[in-house]
Amino acid sequence: MTKKYLIIGNPVSHSMSPQIHNYWFKQNKIDSVYEKKELNEKELPDIVKNIRDGEISGINVTVPFKQKIIPFLDKLSKLSKKTQSVNTIYLRDNEVIGDNTDVYGFVKSIKDTGIELKDKVALIVGAGGVVPSIICALQELLLKKIYLTNRTFKKAEQLKEKYPKLEIVKWDELVDFDIIINATSVGLKVEDKIDLNLKKLDGKKFFYDTIYNPPTTDFLNKAKINGHLSMNGKLMLIYQAQKSFEFWNGFLPEVDEKFLNLFQND
Ligand code: ATR
């Protein structure tokens, strides 16, 4: 019987995950289908029950449910426990497991660039749901220092309680860094402008936006205008999907040139 997979979120209409996973299913002749489903919070227990009953074989979770889904799961992987963020769900030994592949997605996207971040300095902008995964990824990449700034200072301080090595800086306090990551929602709307003072930077920096739709943002435009390196969140999306696929099917599907031509540069 055809296996069913879902991405759940609200909104979820713009998600590219169905295209990506259905491409891999077809490529590997796997009899499965991946769909998107917009949910309300009160529907979360029922959707988890569908995994337990075997009606759904796997779920990706997106905004705003990555944390909210946790109470309904049987078990969390080490990484989803650490980040309190679940983006991948599957059944193993009759238990519904919540896992996190966003960390893998970010790490792999950086490794793909060939840029070495070991012993470098990062500045994370934002304190929302994706940030714990980025902190874990940067720790895995062995950065020397991680600064974090957020419009609402208190939320940044709360993150420091969980990740004591973070150094919190005030919004618009200019610190030197090698990589800056936009983890805010500023840029999701084409007209969004990021209110950060990035003019007086010394040397060439690496600007990474977790946003992939639209493919370029005010943050990335500012980088390009000033001659910095820039990258959007598309590869992170692709690689988190690749790792989710592996949890569900037991192997990593191919991300080759043909795949990237189809999904990276639209
Ligand atoms: P959540 O906090 O529910 O996880 P999110 O979309 O993951 O939501 O996070 C939104 C992030 O974008 C936050 O860091 C938010 O900053 P605040 O904590 O100050 O709200 C940031 N953000 C949203 N709009 C912003 C704006 N206009 N300028 C700067 N930061 C903004």
mmCIF file of C-alpha atoms and ligand atoms in Angstrom, residues 63 125-130 150-153 155 171 183-186 193-195, ligand 1:
data_model
loop_
_atom_site.group_PDB
_atom_site.id
_atom_site.type_symbol
_atom_site.label_atom_id
_atom_site.label_comp_id
_atom_site.label_asym_id
_atom_site.label_seq_id
_atom_site.Cartn_x
_atom_site.Cartn_y
_atom_site.Cartn_z
ATOM 1 C CA VAL A 63 6.197 26.783 12.030
ATOM 2 C CA VAL A 125 20.298 37.702 14.600
ATOM 3 C CA GLY A 126 17.012 36.583 16.156
ATOM 4 C CA ALA A 127 15.800 34.428 19.019
ATOM 5 C CA GLY A 128 12.884 32.512 17.514
ATOM 6 C CA GLY A 129 12.178 28.839 16.964
ATOM 7 C CA VAL A 130 15.006 28.071 14.544
ATOM 8 C CA ASN A 150 17.549 40.101 19.146
ATOM 9 C CA ARG A 151 15.168 43.026 18.874
ATOM 10 C CA THR A 152 13.596 41.947 22.172
ATOM 11 C CA PHE A 153 16.608 41.702 24.465
ATOM 12 C CA LYS A 155 14.305 36.717 24.629
ATOM 13 C CA TRP A 171 20.347 45.139 18.983
ATOM 14 C CA ALA A 183 17.224 33.901 11.910
ATOM 15 C CA THR A 184 14.439 36.457 12.180
ATOM 16 C CA SER A 185 11.280 36.470 10.108
ATOM 17 C CA VAL A 186 12.332 39.805 8.571
ATOM 18 C CA LYS A 193 13.724 45.876 5.633
ATOM 19 C CA ILE A 194 16.075 44.746 8.353
ATOM 20 C CA ASP A 195 16.880 47.466 10.826
HETATM 21 P P1 ATR B 1 8.813 32.525 17.441
HETATM 22 O O1 ATR B 1 9.420 33.542 18.352
HETATM 23 O O2 ATR B 1 7.358 32.318 17.656
HETATM 24 O O3 ATR B 1 9.588 31.265 17.314
HETATM 25 P P2 ATR B 1 9.882 33.186 14.936
HETATM 26 O O4 ATR B 1 9.181 33.610 13.710
HETATM 27 O O5 ATR B 1 10.649 31.935 14.942
HETATM 28 O O6 ATR B 1 8.801 33.212 16.036
HETATM 29 O O7 ATR B 1 10.858 34.342 15.455
HETATM 30 C C1 ATR B 1 10.721 35.579 15.022
HETATM 31 C C2 ATR B 1 12.065 36.274 15.203
HETATM 32 O O8 ATR B 1 12.096 37.372 14.301
HETATM 33 C C3 ATR B 1 12.254 36.860 16.585
HETATM 34 O O9 ATR B 1 13.611 36.860 16.911
HETATM 35 C C4 ATR B 1 11.725 38.276 16.379
HETATM 36 O O10 ATR B 1 12.217 39.229 17.288
HETATM 37 P P3 ATR B 1 11.419 39.570 18.648
HETATM 38 O O11 ATR B 1 11.822 38.504 19.606
HETATM 39 O O12 ATR B 1 11.905 40.914 19.014
HETATM 40 O O13 ATR B 1 9.964 39.543 18.297
HETATM 41 C C5 ATR B 1 12.267 38.570 15.024
HETATM 42 N N1 ATR B 1 11.574 39.664 14.376
HETATM 43 C C6 ATR B 1 10.332 39.645 13.841
HETATM 44 N N2 ATR B 1 10.042 40.853 13.282
HETATM 45 C C7 ATR B 1 11.136 41.634 13.472
HETATM 46 C C8 ATR B 1 11.473 42.981 13.123
HETATM 47 N N3 ATR B 1 10.626 43.768 12.453
HETATM 48 N N4 ATR B 1 12.705 43.434 13.454
HETATM 49 C C9 ATR B 1 13.573 42.654 14.126
HETATM 50 N N5 ATR B 1 13.313 41.382 14.490
HETATM 51 C C10 ATR B 1 12.117 40.884 14.174
#
